[in-house]
CSV table of C-alpha atoms in Angstrom, one decimal:
chain,number,residue,atom,x,y,z
T,1,UNK,CA,13.3,-128.5,181.0
T,2,UNK,CA,14.6,-126.8,177.8
T,3,UNK,CA,15.2,-123.1,178.9
T,4,UNK,CA,17.7,-120.5,178.7
T,5,UNK,CA,19.4,-119.4,182.0
T,6,UNK,CA,21.0,-116.3,183.4
T,7,UNK,CA,22.6,-116.1,186.4
T,8,UNK,CA,23.1,-113.8,188.8
T,9,UNK,CA,19.9,-112.3,188.7
T,10,UNK,CA,21.3,-109.8,190.5
T,11,UNK,CA,24.8,-108.6,190.1
T,12,UNK,CA,27.0,-105.7,192.0
T,13,UNK,CA,30.2,-104.3,190.9
T,14,UNK,CA,32.5,-101.6,191.7
T,15,UNK,CA,33.4,-99.1,188.9
T,16,UNK,CA,36.4,-100.1,186.9
T,17,UNK,CA,36.0,-103.7,187.0
T,18,UNK,CA,35.4,-105.9,184.4
T,19,UNK,CA,32.0,-108.3,185.1
T,20,UNK,CA,31.2,-111.6,182.8
T,21,UNK,CA,27.3,-112.5,182.6
T,22,UNK,CA,26.5,-116.1,182.2
T,23,UNK,CA,23.6,-117.3,179.4
T,24,UNK,CA,23.6,-121.0,178.9
T,25,UNK,CA,20.5,-122.7,177.0
T,26,UNK,CA,19.7,-126.0,176.6
T,27,UNK,CA,17.7,-125.7,173.8
T,28,UNK,CA,20.1,-126.9,170.8
T,29,UNK,CA,19.4,-123.2,169.3
T,30,UNK,CA,22.2,-121.9,166.8
T,31,UNK,CA,21.7,-118.4,167.1
T,32,UNK,CA,22.2,-116.6,170.6
T,33,UNK,CA,21.9,-113.0,171.3
T,34,UNK,CA,22.7,-110.0,174.2
T,35,UNK,CA,20.6,-107.5,174.7
T,36,UNK,CA,20.2,-104.5,177.4
T,37,UNK,CA,17.4,-103.0,178.4
T,38,UNK,CA,17.2,-99.3,179.9
T,39,UNK,CA,14.4,-97.6,181.3
T,40,UNK,CA,11.7,-96.3,178.6
T,41,UNK,CA,13.7,-97.9,175.6
T,42,UNK,CA,13.5,-100.9,173.8
T,43,UNK,CA,15.9,-103.6,173.9
T,44,UNK,CA,18.8,-102.7,172.3
T,45,UNK,CA,21.4,-105.3,170.6
T,46,UNK,CA,24.9,-105.5,171.7
T,47,UNK,CA,26.2,-108.7,170.4
T,48,UNK,CA,24.7,-112.0,168.9
T,49,UNK,CA,26.1,-115.2,167.8
T,50,UNK,CA,24.6,-117.2,164.6
T,51,UNK,CA,26.6,-120.0,164.9
T,52,UNK,CA,30.1,-121.5,167.8
T,53,UNK,CA,32.9,-119.7,166.9
T,54,UNK,CA,31.7,-116.8,165.3
T,55,UNK,CA,29.8,-113.6,166.5
T,56,UNK,CA,28.7,-110.1,165.5
T,57,UNK,CA,28.6,-106.6,166.8
T,58,UNK,CA,24.7,-105.4,167.1
T,59,UNK,CA,23.8,-101.7,167.7
T,60,UNK,CA,26.0,-101.1,171.2
T,61,UNK,CA,28.8,-102.9,171.1
T,62,UNK,CA,31.2,-100.8,172.9
T,63,UNK,CA,32.4,-101.5,175.8
T,64,UNK,CA,31.3,-105.2,175.6
T,65,UNK,CA,33.2,-108.1,174.4
T,66,UNK,CA,31.7,-112.0,174.0
T,67,UNK,CA,32.6,-115.4,173.2
T,68,UNK,CA,31.1,-118.4,171.7
T,69,UNK,CA,33.2,-121.5,172.3
T,70,UNK,CA,30.1,-124.0,173.0
T,71,UNK,CA,26.6,-124.4,171.1
T,72,UNK,CA,25.2,-123.7,174.7
T,73,UNK,CA,27.1,-121.1,176.4
T,74,UNK,CA,27.2,-117.2,174.9
T,75,UNK,CA,29.2,-115.3,177.9
T,76,UNK,CA,29.0,-111.3,177.8
T,77,UNK,CA,31.7,-109.5,179.4
T,78,UNK,CA,31.1,-106.3,180.4
T,79,UNK,CA,34.4,-104.0,180.5
T,80,UNK,CA,35.3,-100.5,182.4
T,81,UNK,CA,35.2,-98.9,179.1
T,82,UNK,CA,31.6,-99.1,178.9
T,83,UNK,CA,30.4,-95.8,180.2
T,84,UNK,CA,27.4,-96.8,181.6
T,85,UNK,CA,27.0,-100.3,182.2
T,86,UNK,CA,24.3,-100.1,184.7
T,87,UNK,CA,21.6,-101.7,183.0
T,88,UNK,CA,19.0,-105.1,182.8
T,89,UNK,CA,20.9,-107.3,180.4
T,90,UNK,CA,18.7,-110.3,178.5
T,91,UNK,CA,20.2,-113.2,176.7
T,92,UNK,CA,18.1,-114.6,174.2
T,93,UNK,CA,18.4,-117.6,171.4
T,94,UNK,CA,16.7,-118.9,168.5
T,95,UNK,CA,16.6,-121.8,166.2
T,96,UNK,CA,18.2,-121.1,162.6
T,97,UNK,CA,15.0,-122.8,160.8
T,98,UNK,CA,13.0,-120.4,158.7
T,99,UNK,CA,9.8,-120.9,160.4
T,100,UNK,CA,10.3,-120.3,164.1
T,101,UNK,CA,14.0,-118.4,163.4
T,102,UNK,CA,12.0,-115.1,164.0
T,103,UNK,CA,10.9,-115.9,167.4
T,104,UNK,CA,13.5,-115.2,170.0
T,105,UNK,CA,13.4,-117.0,173.6
T,106,UNK,CA,14.5,-115.0,176.6
T,107,UNK,CA,16.3,-115.9,179.6
T,108,UNK,CA,15.1,-114.1,183.1
T,109,UNK,CA,17.8,-111.2,182.9
T,110,UNK,CA,20.7,-110.1,184.9
T,111,UNK,CA,20.6,-106.6,186.6
T,112,UNK,CA,23.6,-105.2,186.8
T,113,UNK,CA,24.5,-102.3,189.2
T,114,UNK,CA,27.7,-100.8,189.2
T,115,UNK,CA,28.5,-98.6,192.1
A,1,UNK,CA,16.4,-92.7,164.8
A,2,UNK,CA,13.8,-95.3,166.3
A,3,UNK,CA,12.4,-97.3,163.5
A,4,UNK,CA,9.8,-98.9,165.7
A,5,UNK,CA,7.9,-96.6,167.9
A,6,UNK,CA,5.1,-96.9,170.6
A,7,UNK,CA,4.0,-93.8,171.3
A,8,UNK,CA,2.0,-94.5,174.5
A,9,UNK,CA,4.2,-95.6,177.7
A,10,UNK,CA,1.7,-96.8,179.6
A,11,UNK,CA,-2.2,-97.4,179.1
A,12,UNK,CA,-4.6,-98.4,181.7
A,13,UNK,CA,-7.8,-100.7,180.8
A,14,UNK,CA,-11.1,-102.2,183.0
A,15,UNK,CA,-11.2,-105.6,183.3
A,16,UNK,CA,-13.1,-107.6,180.9
A,17,UNK,CA,-12.9,-104.6,178.2
A,18,UNK,CA,-10.5,-104.4,174.9
A,19,UNK,CA,-7.1,-103.4,175.0
A,20,UNK,CA,-5.7,-101.7,172.4
A,21,UNK,CA,-1.7,-101.4,172.0
A,22,UNK,CA,-0.2,-99.6,169.2
A,23,UNK,CA,3.1,-99.4,167.3
A,24,UNK,CA,4.3,-97.3,164.2
A,25,UNK,CA,7.2,-98.1,162.2
A,26,UNK,CA,9.1,-96.2,159.5
A,27,UNK,CA,11.1,-98.8,157.5
A,28,UNK,CA,8.9,-99.8,154.4
A,29,UNK,CA,11.3,-103.0,154.5
A,30,UNK,CA,10.1,-104.7,157.5
A,31,UNK,CA,8.2,-107.9,156.9
A,32,UNK,CA,7.5,-109.6,159.7
A,33,UNK,CA,6.5,-108.2,163.2
A,34,UNK,CA,6.3,-109.9,166.5
A,35,UNK,CA,4.7,-108.7,170.0
A,36,UNK,CA,6.3,-109.7,173.1
A,37,UNK,CA,5.1,-109.7,176.7
A,38,UNK,CA,7.5,-108.7,179.7
A,39,UNK,CA,6.8,-109.0,183.4
A,40,UNK,CA,9.0,-106.9,186.2
A,41,UNK,CA,12.5,-108.9,186.3
A,42,UNK,CA,11.9,-111.4,183.8
A,43,UNK,CA,12.6,-111.7,180.2
A,44,UNK,CA,10.2,-111.2,177.7
A,45,UNK,CA,7.9,-113.9,176.2
A,46,UNK,CA,6.9,-114.3,172.3
A,47,UNK,CA,3.0,-113.4,172.0
A,48,UNK,CA,1.6,-113.2,168.6
A,49,UNK,CA,3.4,-112.4,165.1
A,50,UNK,CA,2.2,-111.2,161.7
A,51,UNK,CA,3.6,-111.5,158.0
A,52,UNK,CA,3.1,-108.5,156.0
A,53,UNK,CA,1.2,-110.3,153.4
A,54,UNK,CA,-1.4,-110.7,156.1
A,55,UNK,CA,-3.3,-107.8,157.8
A,56,UNK,CA,-4.6,-109.6,160.5
A,57,UNK,CA,-3.7,-113.0,162.6
A,58,UNK,CA,-5.6,-114.2,165.6
A,59,UNK,CA,-4.5,-116.2,168.8
A,60,UNK,CA,-7.4,-116.8,171.3
A,61,UNK,CA,-7.8,-113.2,173.0
A,62,UNK,CA,-5.2,-111.8,171.0
A,63,UNK,CA,-5.3,-110.5,167.6
A,64,UNK,CA,-2.7,-108.3,165.5
A,65,UNK,CA,-3.6,-106.5,162.8
A,66,UNK,CA,-1.4,-105.0,160.5
A,67,UNK,CA,-2.0,-101.9,158.2
A,68,UNK,CA,1.2,-101.7,155.7
A,69,UNK,CA,0.1,-98.4,154.1
A,70,UNK,CA,0.0,-96.4,157.1
A,71,UNK,CA,2.9,-98.3,158.5
A,72,UNK,CA,1.0,-99.3,161.8
A,73,UNK,CA,0.5,-102.2,163.5
A,74,UNK,CA,-2.0,-102.9,166.7
A,75,UNK,CA,-2.5,-105.5,169.5
A,76,UNK,CA,-6.0,-106.2,170.4
A,77,UNK,CA,-6.7,-107.9,173.4
A,78,UNK,CA,-10.3,-109.0,174.5
A,79,UNK,CA,-11.5,-109.3,177.4
A,80,UNK,CA,-8.4,-108.2,179.1
A,81,UNK,CA,-7.7,-110.2,182.1
A,82,UNK,CA,-5.7,-109.1,185.2
A,83,UNK,CA,-2.7,-111.4,184.3
A,84,UNK,CA,-2.5,-109.3,181.0
A,85,UNK,CA,-0.9,-106.6,183.2
A,86,UNK,CA,2.7,-106.3,181.9
A,87,UNK,CA,5.0,-104.4,179.4
A,88,UNK,CA,4.2,-105.1,175.6
A,89,UNK,CA,6.8,-105.0,173.1
A,90,UNK,CA,6.3,-104.6,169.4
A,91,UNK,CA,9.3,-105.7,167.4
A,92,UNK,CA,9.8,-105.7,163.5
A,93,UNK,CA,12.5,-108.0,161.6
A,94,UNK,CA,15.0,-106.5,159.6
A,95,UNK,CA,16.4,-107.6,156.4
A,96,UNK,CA,19.6,-109.5,158.5
A,97,UNK,CA,17.1,-111.2,160.6
A,98,UNK,CA,17.5,-108.9,163.7
A,99,UNK,CA,14.9,-107.5,165.8
A,100,UNK,CA,14.3,-104.0,166.0
A,101,UNK,CA,12.2,-103.2,169.6
A,102,UNK,CA,10.2,-100.5,170.2
A,103,UNK,CA,10.3,-98.7,173.9
A,104,UNK,CA,7.2,-100.9,175.2
A,105,UNK,CA,3.6,-100.1,176.6
A,106,UNK,CA,3.0,-100.8,180.0
A,107,UNK,CA,-0.9,-102.1,180.3
A,108,UNK,CA,-2.6,-102.0,183.6
A,109,UNK,CA,-5.5,-104.0,183.9
A,110,UNK,CA,-8.2,-102.6,186.9
A,111,UNK,CA,-10.1,-104.9,188.4
Protein backbone atom coordinates (compact mmCIF):
# COMPACT_ATOMS: atom_id res chain seq x y z
CA UNK A 1 0.00 0.00 0.00
CA UNK A 2 1.56 3.27 -1.13
CA UNK A 3 1.22 6.29 1.07
CA UNK A 4 2.63 8.76 3.53
CA UNK A 5 3.02 7.92 7.18
CA UNK A 6 3.26 10.41 10.00
CA UNK A 7 3.65 9.27 13.53
CA UNK A 8 2.54 9.68 16.17
CA UNK A 9 -0.91 11.16 15.60
CA UNK A 10 -0.78 13.08 18.89
CA UNK A 11 2.39 14.30 20.56
CA UNK A 12 2.90 16.15 23.80
CA UNK A 13 6.09 17.87 24.90
CA UNK A 14 7.20 20.19 27.65
CA UNK A 15 8.13 23.73 26.76
CA UNK A 16 11.81 24.10 25.96
CA UNK A 17 12.24 20.59 24.56
CA UNK A 18 13.08 19.85 20.97
CA UNK A 19 10.81 17.33 19.28
CA UNK A 20 11.12 15.50 15.96
CA UNK A 21 8.10 14.60 13.85
CA UNK A 22 8.53 11.74 11.42
CA UNK A 23 7.33 11.56 7.84
CA UNK A 24 7.87 8.55 5.60
CA UNK A 25 6.61 7.93 2.07
CA UNK A 26 6.80 4.89 -0.17
CA UNK A 27 5.40 6.60 -3.24
CA UNK A 28 8.85 7.12 -4.76
CA UNK A 29 8.18 10.86 -4.79
CA UNK A 30 11.11 13.21 -5.11
CA UNK A 31 9.56 16.24 -3.43
CA UNK A 32 8.44 16.42 0.19
CA UNK A 33 6.92 19.23 2.22
CA UNK A 34 6.08 20.23 5.76
CA UNK A 35 3.09 22.43 6.51
CA UNK A 36 1.61 23.81 9.66
CA UNK A 37 -2.11 24.35 10.08
CA UNK A 38 -3.58 26.69 12.68
CA UNK A 39 -7.29 27.35 13.24
CA UNK A 40 -8.75 29.78 10.71
CA UNK A 41 -5.64 29.77 8.57
CA UNK A 42 -4.57 28.00 5.45
CA UNK A 43 -1.66 25.62 5.43
CA UNK A 44 1.63 27.42 5.78
CA UNK A 45 4.80 25.99 4.30
CA UNK A 46 7.64 25.37 6.76
CA UNK A 47 10.24 23.57 4.66
CA UNK A 48 10.33 21.65 1.42
CA UNK A 49 12.77 19.35 -0.31
CA UNK A 50 12.87 18.61 -4.01
CA UNK A 51 15.69 16.10 -3.87
CA UNK A 52 17.74 14.10 -1.36
CA UNK A 53 20.26 16.14 0.64
CA UNK A 54 18.65 19.40 -0.40
CA UNK A 55 15.89 21.44 1.22
CA UNK A 56 14.59 24.98 1.16
CA UNK A 57 12.94 27.22 3.74
CA UNK A 58 9.27 27.94 3.35
CA UNK A 59 7.34 30.90 4.69
CA UNK A 60 7.66 30.09 8.40
CA UNK A 61 10.93 28.17 8.81
CA UNK A 62 12.13 29.95 11.94
CA UNK A 63 12.36 27.59 14.91
CA UNK A 64 12.25 24.48 12.71
CA UNK A 65 14.87 22.27 11.11
CA UNK A 66 14.71 19.37 8.65
CA UNK A 67 16.92 16.76 7.04
CA UNK A 68 16.56 14.73 3.86
CA UNK A 69 19.11 11.93 4.02
CA UNK A 70 16.85 9.44 2.29
CA UNK A 71 14.27 9.87 -0.44
CA UNK A 72 11.59 8.23 1.71
CA UNK A 73 12.08 10.27 4.85
CA UNK A 74 11.77 13.96 5.72
CA UNK A 75 11.76 14.45 9.52
CA UNK A 76 10.91 17.84 11.01
CA UNK A 77 12.43 19.04 14.28
CA UNK A 78 10.51 21.63 16.24
CA UNK A 79 13.11 23.40 18.32
CA UNK A 80 12.76 25.35 21.54
CA UNK A 81 13.25 28.50 19.46
CA UNK A 82 9.82 28.08 17.89
CA UNK A 83 7.68 30.50 19.87
CA UNK A 84 4.29 28.93 19.27
CA UNK A 85 4.82 25.26 18.42
CA UNK A 86 1.39 23.90 19.32
CA UNK A 87 -0.27 23.14 15.96
CA UNK A 88 -1.31 20.47 13.51
CA UNK A 89 1.63 19.48 11.30
CA UNK A 90 1.14 18.00 7.87
CA UNK A 91 3.70 16.29 5.68
CA UNK A 92 3.15 15.96 1.93
CA UNK A 93 4.95 14.62 -1.10
CA UNK A 94 4.68 14.96 -4.85
CA UNK A 95 6.38 13.49 -7.90
CA UNK A 96 8.45 15.77 -10.05
CA UNK A 97 6.96 15.10 -13.45
CA UNK A 98 5.24 18.15 -14.85
CA UNK A 99 1.74 16.70 -15.03
CA UNK A 100 1.23 15.42 -11.51
CA UNK A 101 3.80 17.53 -9.73
CA UNK A 102 1.08 20.01 -8.89
CA UNK A 103 -0.83 17.53 -6.78
CA UNK A 104 0.48 16.88 -3.34
CA UNK A 105 -0.34 13.80 -1.32
CA UNK A 106 -0.71 14.35 2.39
CA UNK A 107 -0.06 12.26 5.44
CA UNK A 108 -2.62 12.07 8.27
CA UNK A 109 -0.88 14.77 10.28
CA UNK A 110 0.56 15.05 13.79
CA UNK A 111 -1.08 17.19 16.44
CA UNK A 112 1.72 18.63 18.60
CA UNK A 113 0.83 20.13 21.94
CA UNK A 114 3.49 21.86 23.98
CA UNK A 115 2.63 22.09 27.64
CA UNK B 1 -0.82 39.43 2.90
CA UNK B 2 -3.17 36.63 1.92
CA UNK B 3 -2.80 35.88 -1.75
CA UNK B 4 -5.55 33.25 -1.71
CA UNK B 5 -8.72 34.09 0.18
CA UNK B 6 -11.69 32.02 1.13
CA UNK B 7 -13.94 34.57 2.74
CA UNK B 8 -16.59 32.18 4.05
CA UNK B 9 -15.33 30.24 7.08
CA UNK B 10 -18.36 27.97 6.90
CA UNK B 11 -21.29 27.08 4.67
CA UNK B 12 -24.40 25.06 5.43
CA UNK B 13 -26.31 23.35 2.59
CA UNK B 14 -29.28 21.02 2.46
CA UNK B 15 -28.57 17.49 1.24
CA UNK B 16 -29.34 17.17 -2.46
CA UNK B 17 -28.87 20.89 -3.18
CA UNK B 18 -25.89 22.60 -4.77
CA UNK B 19 -22.89 23.65 -2.67
CA UNK B 20 -20.86 26.56 -3.99
CA UNK B 21 -17.52 27.32 -2.40
CA UNK B 22 -15.70 30.48 -3.41
CA UNK B 23 -12.07 31.48 -3.61
CA UNK B 24 -10.41 34.75 -4.62
CA UNK B 25 -6.77 35.36 -5.42
CA UNK B 26 -4.65 38.46 -5.84
CA UNK B 27 -1.68 37.30 -7.91
CA UNK B 28 -2.46 37.33 -11.63
CA UNK B 29 0.63 35.16 -12.23
CA UNK B 30 -1.03 32.13 -10.67
CA UNK B 31 -1.88 29.77 -13.48
CA UNK B 32 -2.96 26.56 -11.79
CA UNK B 33 -5.50 26.11 -9.04
CA UNK B 34 -6.47 23.15 -6.89
CA UNK B 35 -9.18 22.22 -4.44
CA UNK B 36 -8.49 19.92 -1.53
CA UNK B 37 -10.91 18.33 0.89
CA UNK B 38 -10.03 17.71 4.51
CA UNK B 39 -11.73 15.67 7.21
CA UNK B 40 -10.93 16.34 10.89
CA UNK B 41 -7.59 14.97 12.07
CA UNK B 42 -6.66 13.84 8.55
CA UNK B 43 -4.46 15.28 5.84
CA UNK B 44 -6.11 17.06 2.89
CA UNK B 45 -6.87 15.00 -0.20
CA UNK B 46 -6.78 16.35 -3.71
CA UNK B 47 -10.22 16.90 -5.25
CA UNK B 48 -10.03 18.76 -8.54
CA UNK B 49 -7.83 21.27 -10.32
CA UNK B 50 -7.98 23.77 -13.15
CA UNK B 51 -5.43 25.40 -15.37
CA UNK B 52 -5.73 29.08 -16.25
CA UNK B 53 -6.19 28.23 -19.91
CA UNK B 54 -9.59 26.77 -19.03
CA UNK B 55 -12.64 28.30 -17.42
CA UNK B 56 -14.28 25.08 -16.31
CA UNK B 57 -13.29 21.60 -15.26
CA UNK B 58 -15.76 18.91 -14.32
CA UNK B 59 -15.32 15.62 -12.50
CA UNK B 60 -18.49 13.81 -11.54
CA UNK B 61 -20.40 15.87 -9.00
CA UNK B 62 -17.59 18.41 -8.74
CA UNK B 63 -17.07 21.33 -11.10
CA UNK B 64 -14.55 24.12 -10.74
CA UNK B 65 -15.09 27.43 -12.52
CA UNK B 66 -12.34 29.98 -13.08
CA UNK B 67 -12.92 33.67 -13.84
CA UNK B 68 -9.49 35.08 -14.55
CA UNK B 69 -10.60 38.66 -15.02
CA UNK B 70 -12.21 38.63 -11.59
CA UNK B 71 -9.44 36.50 -10.08
CA UNK B 72 -12.11 34.24 -8.73
CA UNK B 73 -12.75 30.53 -8.73
CA UNK B 74 -15.55 28.45 -7.34
CA UNK B 75 -16.20 24.81 -6.60
CA UNK B 76 -19.69 23.48 -7.25
CA UNK B 77 -20.85 20.23 -5.73
CA UNK B 78 -24.14 18.89 -6.99
CA UNK B 79 -26.00 17.12 -5.58
CA UNK B 80 -24.50 17.61 -2.12
CA UNK B 81 -24.19 14.48 0.01
CA UNK B 82 -23.58 14.01 3.75
CA UNK B 83 -20.08 12.67 3.04
CA UNK B 84 -19.21 16.02 1.48
CA UNK B 85 -19.19 17.60 4.94
CA UNK B 86 -15.55 18.62 5.35
CA UNK B 87 -13.23 21.60 5.14
CA UNK B 88 -12.43 22.62 1.57
CA UNK B 89 -9.17 24.37 0.77
CA UNK B 90 -8.46 26.35 -2.35
CA UNK B 91 -4.80 26.52 -3.38
CA UNK B 92 -2.86 28.25 -6.14
CA UNK B 93 0.46 27.18 -7.59
CA UNK B 94 3.09 29.89 -7.68
CA UNK B 95 6.03 30.21 -10.04
CA UNK B 96 8.23 28.21 -7.64
CA UNK B 97 5.79 25.29 -7.79
CA UNK B 98 4.71 25.98 -4.23
CA UNK B 99 1.09 25.81 -3.21
CA UNK B 100 -0.39 28.96 -1.69
CA UNK B 101 -3.38 27.99 0.43
CA UNK B 102 -6.61 29.66 1.40
CA UNK B 103 -7.86 29.43 4.99
CA UNK B 104 -10.53 26.87 4.11
CA UNK B 105 -14.32 26.76 4.18
CA UNK B 106 -16.14 24.29 6.40
CA UNK B 107 -19.01 22.75 4.46
CA UNK B 108 -21.86 21.25 6.47
CA UNK B 109 -24.43 19.18 4.62
CA UNK B 110 -27.73 19.03 6.48
CA UNK B 111 -29.93 15.94 6.11
